[in-house]
Amino acid sequence: MLELPHIRIVQLPVAALEALSRQDLAAAQAVAPVPLSAWLAGPDNAGLWSRRHRQVLADPAEAAWVTGVIRDEATGQAVGRAGYHGRPEDGLVEIGYAVDPEYRRRGYGGAALAVLLDRAAREPEVHTVRLSIGPGNVPSLALAARHGFRQVGDQWDDEDGLELVFELPAARLDAR
């Protein structure tokens, strides 16, 4: 079994979210608490950072929940992004994560998912955890299955296309 890397998910200040939404790595780096990567500031992530920026501006309490940077604690490198789509709503939180292509297949996605599931298990207002995964994303589908997620449906996302929706009851989080 692959040993998971030791990671930390680092939340970003609103100014870093705004700079990343504009793909301005220098401005984001000037206010970020950890080193960032060109991939994080690239076009694949700009839409997400824009959504998270607007979300945190509308409700600053969201900042502790939304997407942050996956930081490898051994190397100090930013290797991806991960977080929740927002605070729990009606007992549900949705997790999202993406690993920089340069660092894929090294356990970072699994490590990020484990960190987020551990937090969800400690949050009394969380009753269900959700993942939405593209049907062609074999590594994420396998990761969801390993953690006990069950498919509950599918949905169309205007940015990502068809997604399969998986859920895990919080009561099962402690049993992991």
mmCIF file of C-alpha atoms in Angstrom, residues 17-97:
data_model
loop_
_atom_site.group_PDB
_atom_site.id
_atom_site.type_symbol
_atom_site.label_atom_id
_atom_site.label_comp_id
_atom_site.label_asym_id
_atom_site.label_seq_id
_atom_site.Cartn_x
_atom_site.Cartn_y
_atom_site.Cartn_z
ATOM 1 C CA LEU A 17 -7.562 34.238 -4.048
ATOM 2 C CA GLU A 18 -8.198 37.404 -6.043
ATOM 3 C CA ALA A 19 -4.687 37.446 -7.534
ATOM 4 C CA LEU A 20 -4.895 33.753 -8.464
ATOM 5 C CA SER A 21 -8.252 34.394 -10.152
ATOM 6 C CA ARG A 22 -6.392 36.884 -12.377
ATOM 7 C CA GLN A 23 -3.543 34.374 -12.908
ATOM 8 C CA ASP A 24 -1.139 36.807 -11.241
ATOM 9 C CA LEU A 25 1.352 34.529 -9.492
ATOM 10 C CA ALA A 26 3.593 37.366 -8.300
ATOM 11 C CA ALA A 27 0.736 39.223 -6.581
ATOM 12 C CA ALA A 28 -0.621 36.004 -5.059
ATOM 13 C CA GLN A 29 2.813 34.989 -3.825
ATOM 14 C CA ALA A 30 3.300 38.400 -2.191
ATOM 15 C CA VAL A 31 0.416 37.712 0.219
ATOM 16 C CA ALA A 32 0.317 33.892 0.400
ATOM 17 C CA PRO A 33 1.562 32.182 3.570
ATOM 18 C CA VAL A 34 3.337 29.454 1.545
ATOM 19 C CA PRO A 35 5.140 29.245 -1.799
ATOM 20 C CA LEU A 36 2.750 28.869 -4.735
ATOM 21 C CA SER A 37 3.275 27.265 -8.130
ATOM 22 C CA ALA A 38 2.722 28.407 -11.689
ATOM 23 C CA TRP A 39 0.110 25.646 -12.069
ATOM 24 C CA LEU A 40 -1.963 27.078 -9.207
ATOM 25 C CA ALA A 41 -1.950 30.454 -10.968
ATOM 26 C CA GLY A 42 -2.631 28.948 -14.368
ATOM 27 C CA PRO A 43 -5.722 28.896 -16.555
ATOM 28 C CA ASP A 44 -6.874 25.479 -15.275
ATOM 29 C CA ASN A 45 -7.481 26.978 -11.837
ATOM 30 C CA ALA A 46 -8.503 30.594 -12.503
ATOM 31 C CA GLY A 47 -12.247 29.878 -12.550
ATOM 32 C CA LEU A 48 -12.110 28.057 -9.232
ATOM 33 C CA TRP A 49 -10.106 30.828 -7.552
ATOM 34 C CA SER A 50 -12.574 33.392 -8.911
ATOM 35 C CA ARG A 51 -15.523 31.475 -7.401
ATOM 36 C CA ARG A 52 -13.752 31.092 -4.053
ATOM 37 C CA HIS A 53 -12.777 34.780 -4.040
ATOM 38 C CA ARG A 54 -16.401 35.874 -4.578
ATOM 39 C CA GLN A 55 -17.584 33.337 -2.006
ATOM 40 C CA VAL A 56 -15.228 34.602 0.713
ATOM 41 C CA LEU A 57 -16.019 38.244 -0.063
ATOM 42 C CA ALA A 58 -19.741 37.495 0.322
ATOM 43 C CA ASP A 59 -19.206 35.561 3.579
ATOM 44 C CA PRO A 60 -15.794 35.772 5.289
ATOM 45 C CA ALA A 61 -16.656 32.718 7.436
ATOM 46 C CA GLU A 62 -16.308 30.623 4.264
ATOM 47 C CA ALA A 63 -12.546 31.300 4.231
ATOM 48 C CA ALA A 64 -11.840 28.508 6.712
ATOM 49 C CA TRP A 65 -13.647 25.983 4.505
ATOM 50 C CA VAL A 66 -12.858 26.763 0.888
ATOM 51 C CA THR A 67 -10.065 25.539 -1.335
ATOM 52 C CA GLY A 68 -6.516 25.977 -0.115
ATOM 53 C CA VAL A 69 -3.077 24.867 -1.213
ATOM 54 C CA ILE A 70 -1.852 21.297 -0.704
ATOM 55 C CA ARG A 71 1.649 21.736 0.708
ATOM 56 C CA ASP A 72 4.069 18.814 0.976
ATOM 57 C CA GLU A 73 5.495 19.277 4.443
ATOM 58 C CA ALA A 74 8.735 17.430 3.618
ATOM 59 C CA THR A 75 9.648 19.503 0.579
ATOM 60 C CA GLY A 76 7.699 22.708 1.177
ATOM 61 C CA GLN A 77 6.321 22.464 -2.377
ATOM 62 C CA ALA A 78 2.782 23.425 -3.366
ATOM 63 C CA VAL A 79 1.540 20.257 -5.077
ATOM 64 C CA GLY A 80 -2.144 21.002 -5.640
ATOM 65 C CA ARG A 81 -5.323 22.461 -4.213
ATOM 66 C CA ALA A 82 -7.983 21.010 -1.940
ATOM 67 C CA GLY A 83 -10.826 22.015 0.320
ATOM 68 C CA TYR A 84 -14.547 22.060 0.675
ATOM 69 C CA HIS A 85 -16.902 23.844 -1.664
ATOM 70 C CA GLY A 86 -18.087 25.791 1.380
ATOM 71 C CA ARG A 87 -19.336 25.443 4.925
ATOM 72 C CA PRO A 88 -21.701 22.577 5.711
ATOM 73 C CA GLU A 89 -25.165 23.204 4.343
ATOM 74 C CA ASP A 90 -27.996 21.089 5.742
ATOM 75 C CA GLY A 91 -25.332 18.724 7.117
ATOM 76 C CA LEU A 92 -23.565 18.275 3.761
ATOM 77 C CA VAL A 93 -20.050 19.291 2.711
ATOM 78 C CA GLU A 94 -18.556 18.674 -0.702
ATOM 79 C CA ILE A 95 -14.853 18.063 -1.137
ATOM 80 C CA GLY A 96 -12.856 19.149 -4.141
ATOM 81 C CA TYR A 97 -9.194 18.545 -4.887
#
